[in-house]
């Protein structure tokens, strides 16, 4: 028994002399540290790639959404209701903005968002409210504005095609700066141009005076003032000579305004009239 | 994956145990370094938690014993002689109780782990069976035969002296 115990003690003593050398431990630790860091480093490129892909995706999505949702051109429609349709680069209506209470009512009746603008215009013209206005002898001005002239002209051509069946609709093209000015006065582009024309004849007129007037009423006012002016002052403005007297149904061939220095083309609808 | 701190703690805590198992199986320093790296890298890569410190130690012992067995078995190793073996001196055995150490080293491979685990680490035959994946009765047999072989050798040494 003693022999056995003695053997066990000697065995333990023999093996307890064996230790892992400091060098061996240090070497193992440095190897492990290297492996751990390598794994960490390896995981980074994957994360980075994933993050980059996510950023790219977000940027493309945001860019796409911006491209789709931001209007590139505007179609301003004025009868009495004043509406402005924002058209994106893909010819879709992305915004419908109203500039007076009648416009607000009409906008609420229309479900034309994301429609092709030609279809949207057809839809608008077929609305009973609009039809009633037109049948009642109102004049409707459709003004197209955009930063890209070519695109604006293309839209204008389409709009003219759409409105070809109506004799009291006139189509014009404007520019985006003029439209911003109109907005700053709280008017749609079509009405703003009529307002400018009226202002050259009657400088006391304010945007508030005409905001809720129909285009027919503004047109009549202009015609009245013109017929008075031509009688007493031949060279009131450059416009007056162009804007010869006429009734609402047979207006001037060139619709010059006080902003005549600004670039704005004139494309007229069926009877070249407001 | 475990942290660097955990890896260092394991090397400090179990380094001696791994070193002793390496000593009874391997003959040179380079192989011991290999085993250290293999065992502790496995430890670092193991994500499952240990039930207790005893479980952790038993796991380290099993992985070390298996790594040594794999190294000795490898085809490449059995057919070649590493440069390290030729260049480096075989590991030195401490002078005190060198007879016991030499006797253990001289045992056939299969007896080395059970005898070390029983006499140094104090595991029972059943525990050794669990660690090494052997039947308890097999462990008893191995221990009895190993003890007999050691006794014969140590008595022979004593007689010579």
GROMACS .gro file of C-alpha atoms in nm:
model
  435
    1UNK     CA    1   0.000   0.000   0.000
    2UNK     CA    2   0.282   0.231   0.095
    3UNK     CA    3   0.454   0.141  -0.226
    4UNK     CA    4   0.144   0.241  -0.421
    5UNK     CA    5   0.116   0.574  -0.239
    6UNK     CA    6   0.482   0.635  -0.287
    7UNK     CA    7   0.445   0.568  -0.657
    8UNK     CA    8   0.151   0.808  -0.686
    9UNK     CA    9   0.347   1.083  -0.508
   10UNK     CA   10   0.652   1.030  -0.723
   11UNK     CA   11   0.436   1.028  -1.033
   12UNK     CA   12   0.279   1.365  -0.938
   13UNK     CA   13   0.616   1.513  -0.846
   14UNK     CA   14   0.761   1.398  -1.177
   15UNK     CA   15   0.485   1.553  -1.385
   16UNK     CA   16   0.449   1.872  -1.179
   17UNK     CA   17   0.797   1.967  -1.297
   18UNK     CA   18   0.662   1.994  -1.648
   19UNK     CA   19   0.535   2.339  -1.735
   20UNK     CA   20   0.449   2.512  -2.055
   21UNK     CA   21   0.749   2.734  -2.125
   22UNK     CA   22   0.684   3.108  -2.127
   23UNK     CA   23   0.810   3.126  -2.484
   24UNK     CA   24   0.564   2.858  -2.594
   25UNK     CA   25   0.275   3.034  -2.423
   26UNK     CA   26   0.372   3.373  -2.567
   27UNK     CA   27   0.405   3.223  -2.914
   28UNK     CA   28   0.064   3.057  -2.887
   29UNK     CA   29  -0.096   3.378  -2.760
   30UNK     CA   30   0.046   3.583  -3.043
   31UNK     CA   31  -0.070   3.321  -3.296
   32UNK     CA   32  -0.421   3.329  -3.150
   33UNK     CA   33  -0.429   3.710  -3.146
   34UNK     CA   34  -0.328   3.707  -3.511
   35UNK     CA   35  -0.601   3.456  -3.597
   36UNK     CA   36  -0.865   3.650  -3.403
   37UNK     CA   37  -0.769   3.977  -3.574
   38UNK     CA   38  -0.755   3.811  -3.913
   39UNK     CA   39  -1.110   3.682  -3.867
   40UNK     CA   40  -1.221   4.028  -3.763
   41UNK     CA   41  -1.047   4.186  -4.062
   42UNK     CA   42  -1.199   3.928  -4.292
   43UNK     CA   43  -1.544   4.006  -4.167
   44UNK     CA   44  -1.499   4.377  -4.247
   45UNK     CA   45  -1.486   4.361  -4.627
   46UNK     CA   46  -1.814   4.172  -4.622
   47UNK     CA   47  -1.967   4.434  -4.395
   48UNK     CA   48  -1.820   4.712  -4.604
   49UNK     CA   49  -1.950   4.557  -4.925
   50UNK     CA   50  -2.292   4.513  -4.767
   51UNK     CA   51  -2.290   4.871  -4.640
   52UNK     CA   52  -2.178   5.000  -4.980
   53UNK     CA   53  -2.449   4.798  -5.154
   54UNK     CA   54  -2.709   4.928  -4.910
   55UNK     CA   55  -2.593   5.288  -4.966
   56UNK     CA   56  -2.598   5.241  -5.342
   57UNK     CA   57  -2.944   5.089  -5.326
   58UNK     CA   58  -3.068   5.375  -5.108
   59UNK     CA   59  -2.910   5.633  -5.341
   60UNK     CA   60  -3.055   5.468  -5.652
   61UNK     CA   61  -3.397   5.438  -5.487
   62UNK     CA   62  -3.387   5.796  -5.363
   63UNK     CA   63  -3.263   5.916  -5.702
   64UNK     CA   64  -3.531   5.717  -5.881
   65UNK     CA   65  -3.801   5.842  -5.647
   66UNK     CA   66  -3.676   6.198  -5.692
   67UNK     CA   67  -3.668   6.160  -6.070
   68UNK     CA   68  -4.016   6.014  -6.069
   69UNK     CA   69  -4.176   6.243  -5.816
   70UNK     CA   70  -4.025   6.579  -5.906
   71UNK     CA   71  -4.215   6.764  -6.176
   72UNK     CA   72  -4.009   6.864  -6.479
   73UNK     CA   73  -4.288   7.056  -6.652
   74UNK     CA   74  -4.612   7.216  -6.548
   75UNK     CA   75  -4.945   7.250  -6.718
   76UNK     CA   76  -5.144   7.542  -6.584
   77UNK     CA   77  -5.515   7.522  -6.649
   78UNK     CA   78  -5.731   7.826  -6.588
   79UNK     CA   79  -6.101   7.872  -6.649
   80UNK     CA   80  -6.227   8.000  -6.324
   81UNK     CA   81  -6.084   7.709  -6.138
   82UNK     CA   82  -5.707   7.742  -6.151
   83UNK     CA   83  -5.514   7.420  -6.143
   84UNK     CA   84  -5.157   7.334  -6.209
   85UNK     CA   85  -5.044   6.983  -6.297
   86UNK     CA   86  -4.683   6.888  -6.230
   87UNK     CA   87  -4.556   6.649  -6.498
   88UNK     CA   88  -4.248   6.435  -6.435
   89UNK     CA   89  -3.986   6.326  -6.686
   90UNK     CA   90  -4.193   6.019  -6.770
   91UNK     CA   91  -4.499   6.225  -6.873
   92UNK     CA   92  -4.691   6.136  -6.560
   93UNK     CA   93  -4.888   6.375  -6.348
   94UNK     CA   94  -4.715   6.385  -6.009
   95UNK     CA   95  -4.878   6.688  -5.850
   96UNK     CA   96  -5.210   6.867  -5.874
   97UNK     CA   97  -5.209   7.211  -5.719
   98UNK     CA   98  -5.506   7.442  -5.697
   99UNK     CA   99  -5.482   7.822  -5.683
  100UNK     CA  100  -5.836   7.916  -5.581
  101UNK     CA  101  -6.134   7.762  -5.408
  102UNK     CA  102  -6.297   7.645  -5.731
  103UNK     CA  103  -5.968   7.488  -5.829
  104UNK     CA  104  -5.958   7.315  -5.492
  105UNK     CA  105  -6.304   7.166  -5.552
  106UNK     CA  106  -6.208   7.050  -5.898
  107UNK     CA  107  -5.881   6.900  -5.774
  108UNK     CA  108  -6.073   6.698  -5.518
  109UNK     CA  109  -6.298   6.554  -5.787
  110UNK     CA  110  -6.009   6.451  -6.004
  111UNK     CA  111  -5.815   6.132  -5.961
  112UNK     CA  112  -5.543   6.195  -6.216
  113UNK     CA  113  -5.228   6.152  -6.015
  114UNK     CA  114  -4.972   5.924  -6.186
  115UNK     CA  115  -5.179   5.925  -6.506
  116UNK     CA  116  -5.023   6.013  -6.837
  117UNK     CA  117  -5.079   6.387  -6.879
  118UNK     CA  118  -5.276   6.348  -7.206
  119UNK     CA  119  -5.515   6.107  -7.033
  120UNK     CA  120  -5.527   6.338  -6.733
  121UNK     CA  121  -5.622   6.629  -6.955
  122UNK     CA  122  -5.890   6.423  -7.129
  123UNK     CA  123  -6.024   6.325  -6.789
  124UNK     CA  124  -6.026   6.687  -6.677
  125UNK     CA  125  -6.204   6.810  -6.989
  126UNK     CA  126  -6.467   6.540  -6.955
  127UNK     CA  127  -6.551   6.650  -6.601
  128UNK     CA  128  -6.900   6.790  -6.581
  129UNK     CA  129  -6.787   7.101  -6.396
  130UNK     CA  130  -6.537   7.182  -6.670
  131UNK     CA  131  -6.779   7.095  -6.946
  132UNK     CA  132  -7.039   7.320  -6.786
  133UNK     CA  133  -6.793   7.608  -6.774
  134UNK     CA  134  -6.693   7.560  -7.137
  135UNK     CA  135  -7.050   7.524  -7.255
  136UNK     CA  136  -7.129   7.844  -7.073
  137UNK     CA  137  -6.892   8.037  -7.296
  138UNK     CA  138  -6.601   8.048  -7.052
  139UNK     CA  139  -6.250   8.066  -7.190
  140UNK     CA  140  -5.990   7.823  -7.082
  141UNK     CA  141  -5.618   7.890  -7.092
  142UNK     CA  142  -5.375   7.602  -7.091
  143UNK     CA  143  -5.019   7.715  -7.029
  144UNK     CA  144  -4.727   7.477  -7.043
  145UNK     CA  145  -4.404   7.568  -6.867
  146UNK     CA  146  -4.084   7.374  -6.819
  147UNK     CA  147  -3.712   7.413  -6.797
  148UNK     CA  148  -3.655   7.195  -7.104
  149UNK     CA  149  -3.783   7.385  -7.408
  150UNK     CA  150  -3.797   7.080  -7.632
  151UNK     CA  151  -3.999   6.885  -7.379
  152UNK     CA  152  -4.227   7.181  -7.317
  153UNK     CA  153  -4.298   7.213  -7.690
  154UNK     CA  154  -4.369   6.843  -7.713
  155UNK     CA  155  -4.616   6.862  -7.425
  156UNK     CA  156  -4.774   7.171  -7.578
  157UNK     CA  157  -4.828   6.989  -7.907
  158UNK     CA  158  -4.997   6.703  -7.726
  159UNK     CA  159  -5.206   6.941  -7.522
  160UNK     CA  160  -5.313   7.118  -7.839
  161UNK     CA  161  -5.417   6.785  -7.986
  162UNK     CA  162  -5.619   6.709  -7.676
  163UNK     CA  163  -5.798   7.041  -7.678
  164UNK     CA  164  -5.843   7.064  -8.056
  165UNK     CA  165  -6.213   6.987  -8.029
  166UNK     CA  166  -6.286   7.290  -7.812
  167UNK     CA  167  -6.305   7.629  -7.971
  168UNK     CA  168  -6.266   7.834  -7.655
  169UNK     CA  169  -5.946   7.680  -7.526
  170UNK     CA  170  -5.617   7.848  -7.596
  171UNK     CA  171  -5.276   7.693  -7.543
  172UNK     CA  172  -4.953   7.876  -7.467
  173UNK     CA  173  -4.604   7.798  -7.355
  174UNK     CA  174  -4.433   7.985  -7.076
  175UNK     CA  175  -4.107   7.949  -6.895
  176UNK     CA  176  -4.029   7.818  -6.554
  177UNK     CA  177  -3.906   8.153  -6.416
  178UNK     CA  178  -4.231   8.317  -6.506
  179UNK     CA  179  -4.411   8.035  -6.336
  180UNK     CA  180  -4.213   8.089  -6.015
  181UNK     CA  181  -4.306   8.457  -6.026
  182UNK     CA  182  -4.670   8.358  -6.069
  183UNK     CA  183  -4.648   8.128  -5.770
  184UNK     CA  184  -4.493   8.398  -5.556
  185UNK     CA  185  -4.804   8.608  -5.631
  186UNK     CA  186  -5.023   8.312  -5.543
  187UNK     CA  187  -5.150   8.272  -5.900
  188UNK     CA  188  -5.129   7.997  -6.154
  189UNK     CA  189  -4.920   8.074  -6.461
  190UNK     CA  190  -5.215   8.119  -6.696
  191UNK     CA  191  -5.384   8.368  -6.468
  192UNK     CA  192  -5.057   8.545  -6.389
  193UNK     CA  193  -5.000   8.615  -6.757
  194UNK     CA  194  -5.351   8.750  -6.788
  195UNK     CA  195  -5.286   8.956  -6.474
  196UNK     CA  196  -4.967   9.105  -6.622
  197UNK     CA  197  -5.153   9.197  -6.935
  198UNK     CA  198  -5.426   9.360  -6.732
  199UNK     CA  199  -5.171   9.542  -6.518
  200UNK     CA  200  -5.019   9.716  -6.818
  201UNK     CA  201  -5.361   9.865  -6.884
  202UNK     CA  202  -5.458   9.926  -6.521
  203UNK     CA  203  -5.156   9.952  -6.288
  204UNK     CA  204  -5.377   9.957  -5.977
  205UNK     CA  205  -5.489   9.598  -6.023
  206UNK     CA  206  -5.355   9.345  -5.767
  207UNK     CA  207  -5.335   8.967  -5.783
  208UNK     CA  208  -5.605   8.947  -5.514
  209UNK     CA  209  -5.845   9.136  -5.738
  210UNK     CA  210  -5.832   8.877  -6.010
  211UNK     CA  211  -5.763   8.557  -5.820
  212UNK     CA  212  -6.125   8.452  -5.813
  213UNK     CA  213  -6.225   8.601  -6.144
  214UNK     CA  214  -6.276   8.365  -6.431
  215UNK     CA  215  -6.056   8.389  -6.735
  216UNK     CA  216  -6.355   8.515  -6.930
  217UNK     CA  217  -6.401   8.802  -6.682
  218UNK     CA  218  -6.032   8.896  -6.693
  219UNK     CA  219  -6.035   8.874  -7.067
  220UNK     CA  220  -6.341   9.101  -7.082
  221UNK     CA  221  -6.171   9.348  -6.848
  222UNK     CA  222  -5.863   9.355  -7.067
  223UNK     CA  223  -6.072   9.405  -7.376
  224UNK     CA  224  -6.270   9.685  -7.216
  225UNK     CA  225  -5.957   9.867  -7.100
  226UNK     CA  226  -5.795   9.818  -7.436
  227UNK     CA  227  -6.083   9.962  -7.629
  228UNK     CA  228  -6.074  10.264  -7.395
  229UNK     CA  229  -5.694  10.293  -7.419
  230UNK     CA  230  -5.666  10.264  -7.794
  231UNK     CA  231  -5.900  10.552  -7.818
  232UNK     CA  232  -5.699  10.791  -7.596
  233UNK     CA  233  -5.339  10.666  -7.596
  234UNK     CA  234  -5.204  10.494  -7.900
  235UNK     CA  235  -4.863  10.397  -7.761
  236UNK     CA  236  -4.949  10.296  -7.409
  237UNK     CA  237  -4.741   9.981  -7.427
  238UNK     CA  238  -4.600   9.763  -7.695
  239UNK     CA  239  -4.888   9.531  -7.632
  240UNK     CA  240  -5.162   9.769  -7.709
  241UNK     CA  241  -5.067   9.791  -8.071
  242UNK     CA  242  -5.050   9.417  -8.091
  243UNK     CA  243  -5.361   9.361  -7.893
  244UNK     CA  244  -5.606   9.509  -8.128
  245UNK     CA  245  -5.959   9.547  -8.019
  246UNK     CA  246  -6.168   9.244  -8.027
  247UNK     CA  247  -6.422   9.063  -7.827
  248UNK     CA  248  -6.356   8.764  -7.609
  249UNK     CA  249  -6.427   8.526  -7.886
  250UNK     CA  250  -6.180   8.669  -8.137
  251UNK     CA  251  -5.872   8.791  -7.954
  252UNK     CA  252  -5.537   8.907  -8.087
  253UNK     CA  253  -5.307   8.681  -8.284
  254UNK     CA  254  -5.016   8.762  -8.052
  255UNK     CA  255  -5.084   8.763  -7.684
  256UNK     CA  256  -4.805   8.995  -7.570
  257UNK     CA  257  -4.796   9.082  -7.203
  258UNK     CA  258  -4.611   9.334  -6.995
  259UNK     CA  259  -4.359   9.059  -6.947
  260UNK     CA  260  -4.312   9.069  -7.318
  261UNK     CA  261  -3.936   9.082  -7.270
  262UNK     CA  262  -3.948   8.738  -7.118
  263UNK     CA  263  -3.919   8.438  -7.337
  264UNK     CA  264  -4.253   8.278  -7.390
  265UNK     CA  265  -4.368   8.120  -7.703
  266UNK     CA  266  -4.721   8.134  -7.824
  267UNK     CA  267  -4.901   7.833  -7.943
  268UNK     CA  268  -5.266   7.890  -7.986
  269UNK     CA  269  -5.546   7.650  -7.968
  270UNK     CA  270  -5.839   7.641  -8.196
  271UNK     CA  271  -5.902   8.014  -8.205
  272UNK     CA  272  -5.580   8.169  -8.071
  273UNK     CA  273  -5.757   8.309  -7.774
  274UNK     CA  274  -5.755   8.321  -7.394
  275UNK     CA  275  -1.544   3.336  -3.168
  276UNK     CA  276  -1.384   3.402  -2.832
  277UNK     CA  277  -1.196   3.722  -2.750
  278UNK     CA  278  -0.821   3.760  -2.720
  279UNK     CA  279  -0.856   3.794  -2.340
  280UNK     CA  280  -1.038   3.461  -2.316
  281UNK     CA  281  -0.773   3.297  -2.536
  282UNK     CA  282  -0.492   3.428  -2.312
  283UNK     CA  283  -0.670   3.314  -1.998
  284UNK     CA  284  -0.709   2.961  -2.142
  285UNK     CA  285  -0.341   2.944  -2.242
  286UNK     CA  286  -0.235   3.049  -1.890
  287UNK     CA  287  -0.480   2.814  -1.721
  288UNK     CA  288  -0.443   2.500  -1.931
  289UNK     CA  289  -0.101   2.549  -2.088
  290UNK     CA  290   0.071   2.318  -1.837
  291UNK     CA  291  -0.187   2.041  -1.883
  292UNK     CA  292  -0.157   2.057  -2.262
  293UNK     CA  293   0.222   2.067  -2.231
  294UNK     CA  294   0.226   1.748  -2.017
  295UNK     CA  295   0.005   1.557  -2.257
  296UNK     CA  296   0.226   1.672  -2.544
  297UNK     CA  297   0.533   1.562  -2.354
  298UNK     CA  298   0.414   1.205  -2.310
  299UNK     CA  299   0.323   1.171  -2.679
  300UNK     CA  300   0.556   1.391  -2.878
  301UNK     CA  301   0.927   1.403  -2.913
  302UNK     CA  302   1.006   1.753  -3.029
  303UNK     CA  303   0.925   2.115  -2.965
  304UNK     CA  304   0.786   2.193  -3.313
  305UNK     CA  305   0.511   1.930  -3.276
  306UNK     CA  306   0.427   2.064  -2.932
  307UNK     CA  307   0.390   2.414  -3.079
  308UNK     CA  308   0.160   2.273  -3.347
  309UNK     CA  309  -0.058   2.107  -3.086
  310UNK     CA  310  -0.073   2.423  -2.874
  311UNK     CA  311  -0.189   2.621  -3.174
  312UNK     CA  312  -0.442   2.357  -3.282
  313UNK     CA  313  -0.593   2.309  -2.935
  314UNK     CA  314  -0.623   2.674  -2.840
  315UNK     CA  315  -0.745   2.779  -3.184
  316UNK     CA  316  -1.022   2.522  -3.149
  317UNK     CA  317  -1.094   2.669  -2.809
  318UNK     CA  318  -1.112   3.020  -2.956
  319UNK     CA  319  -1.341   2.906  -3.237
  320UNK     CA  320  -1.574   2.714  -3.005
  321UNK     CA  321  -1.875   2.934  -2.939
  322UNK     CA  322  -2.082   2.694  -2.729
  323UNK     CA  323  -2.045   2.771  -2.358
  324UNK     CA  324  -1.894   2.523  -2.111
  325UNK     CA  325  -2.114   2.392  -1.833
  326UNK     CA  326  -1.842   2.427  -1.569
  327UNK     CA  327  -1.465   2.478  -1.530
  328UNK     CA  328  -1.434   2.097  -1.500
  329UNK     CA  329  -1.617   2.055  -1.829
  330UNK     CA  330  -1.384   2.310  -1.987
  331UNK     CA  331  -1.072   2.131  -1.861
  332UNK     CA  332  -1.201   1.789  -1.971
  333UNK     CA  333  -1.271   1.938  -2.316
  334UNK     CA  334  -0.916   2.075  -2.340
  335UNK     CA  335  -0.771   1.735  -2.240
  336UNK     CA  336  -0.982   1.546  -2.495
  337UNK     CA  337  -0.896   1.786  -2.777
  338UNK     CA  338  -0.524   1.770  -2.689
  339UNK     CA  339  -0.520   1.388  -2.672
  340UNK     CA  340  -0.700   1.365  -3.007
  341UNK     CA  341  -0.475   1.626  -3.169
  342UNK     CA  342  -0.166   1.429  -3.057
  343UNK     CA  343  -0.317   1.107  -3.188
  344UNK     CA  344  -0.395   1.271  -3.523
  345UNK     CA  345  -0.045   1.412  -3.550
  346UNK     CA  346   0.117   1.077  -3.481
  347UNK     CA  347  -0.113   0.903  -3.725
  348UNK     CA  348  -0.072   1.141  -4.013
  349UNK     CA  349   0.053   0.980  -4.331
  350UNK     CA  350   0.299   1.259  -4.408
  351UNK     CA  351   0.454   1.234  -4.067
  352UNK     CA  352   0.480   0.855  -4.074
  353UNK     CA  353   0.671   0.868  -4.402
  354UNK     CA  354   0.900   1.165  -4.344
  355UNK     CA  355   1.137   1.306  -4.089
  356UNK     CA  356   1.090   1.673  -4.020
  357UNK     CA  357   1.389   1.907  -4.036
  358UNK     CA  358   1.306   2.017  -3.685
  359UNK     CA  359   1.369   1.670  -3.559
  360UNK     CA  360   1.710   1.665  -3.727
  361UNK     CA  361   1.808   2.014  -3.620
  362UNK     CA  362   1.654   2.038  -3.276
  363UNK     CA  363   1.752   1.832  -2.981
  364UNK     CA  364   1.481   1.604  -2.847
  365UNK     CA  365   1.296   1.760  -2.555
  366UNK     CA  366   1.484   1.746  -2.230
  367UNK     CA  367   1.345   1.541  -1.947
  368UNK     CA  368   1.387   1.689  -1.597
  369UNK     CA  369   1.645   1.504  -1.392
  370UNK     CA  370   1.424   1.456  -1.086
  371UNK     CA  371   1.208   1.147  -1.118
  372UNK     CA  372   1.336   1.101  -1.468
  373UNK     CA  373   1.288   0.726  -1.419
  374UNK     CA  374   0.909   0.767  -1.390
  375UNK     CA  375   0.888   1.006  -1.683
  376UNK     CA  376   1.098   0.780  -1.899
  377UNK     CA  377   0.890   0.479  -1.798
  378UNK     CA  378   0.568   0.659  -1.899
  379UNK     CA  379   0.723   0.769  -2.229
  380UNK     CA  380   0.823   0.410  -2.297
  381UNK     CA  381   0.464   0.284  -2.261
  382UNK     CA  382   0.271   0.199  -2.579
  383UNK     CA  383   0.061   0.497  -2.692
  384UNK     CA  384  -0.278   0.369  -2.578
  385UNK     CA  385  -0.169   0.346  -2.213
  386UNK     CA  386  -0.018   0.692  -2.180
  387UNK     CA  387  -0.331   0.907  -2.148
  388UNK     CA  388  -0.517   0.684  -1.900
  389UNK     CA  389  -0.215   0.652  -1.673
  390UNK     CA  390  -0.144   1.027  -1.679
  391UNK     CA  391  -0.508   1.120  -1.623
  392UNK     CA  392  -0.544   0.878  -1.337
  393UNK     CA  393  -0.220   0.936  -1.145
  394UNK     CA  394  -0.162   1.304  -1.212
  395UNK     CA  395  -0.503   1.460  -1.280
  396UNK     CA  396  -0.680   1.225  -1.038
  397UNK     CA  397  -0.965   1.121  -1.267
  398UNK     CA  398  -1.153   0.796  -1.199
  399UNK     CA  399  -1.172   0.520  -1.460
  400UNK     CA  400  -1.527   0.626  -1.543
  401UNK     CA  401  -1.427   0.990  -1.597
  402UNK     CA  402  -1.129   0.885  -1.808
  403UNK     CA  403  -1.365   0.671  -2.013
  404UNK     CA  404  -1.587   0.974  -2.076
  405UNK     CA  405  -1.299   1.201  -2.167
  406UNK     CA  406  -1.127   0.958  -2.402
  407UNK     CA  407  -1.445   0.803  -2.534
  408UNK     CA  408  -1.368   0.457  -2.405
  409UNK     CA  409  -1.560   0.196  -2.208
  410UNK     CA  410  -1.496   0.216  -1.832
  411UNK     CA  411  -1.389  -0.150  -1.818
  412UNK     CA  412  -1.147  -0.089  -2.102
  413UNK     CA  413  -0.998   0.196  -1.898
  414UNK     CA  414  -0.962  -0.037  -1.596
  415UNK     CA  415  -0.781  -0.291  -1.812
  416UNK     CA  416  -0.554  -0.026  -1.962
  417UNK     CA  417  -0.471   0.112  -1.618
  418UNK     CA  418  -0.394  -0.231  -1.474
  419UNK     CA  419  -0.167  -0.325  -1.762
  420UNK     CA  420   0.003   0.013  -1.765
  421UNK     CA  421   0.067  -0.005  -1.391
  422UNK     CA  422   0.214  -0.352  -1.437
  423UNK     CA  423   0.443  -0.234  -1.714
  424UNK     CA  424   0.557   0.068  -1.515
  425UNK     CA  425   0.621  -0.148  -1.211
  426UNK     CA  426   0.826  -0.394  -1.409
  427UNK     CA  427   1.030  -0.117  -1.567
  428UNK     CA  428   1.080   0.083  -1.245
  429UNK     CA  429   1.176  -0.229  -1.049
  430UNK     CA  430   1.422  -0.316  -1.323
  431UNK     CA  431   1.571   0.032  -1.294
  432UNK     CA  432   1.589   0.000  -0.916
  433UNK     CA  433   1.761  -0.336  -0.945
  434UNK     CA  434   2.012  -0.194  -1.193
  435UNK     CA  435   2.092   0.082  -0.949
   0.00000   0.00000   0.00000
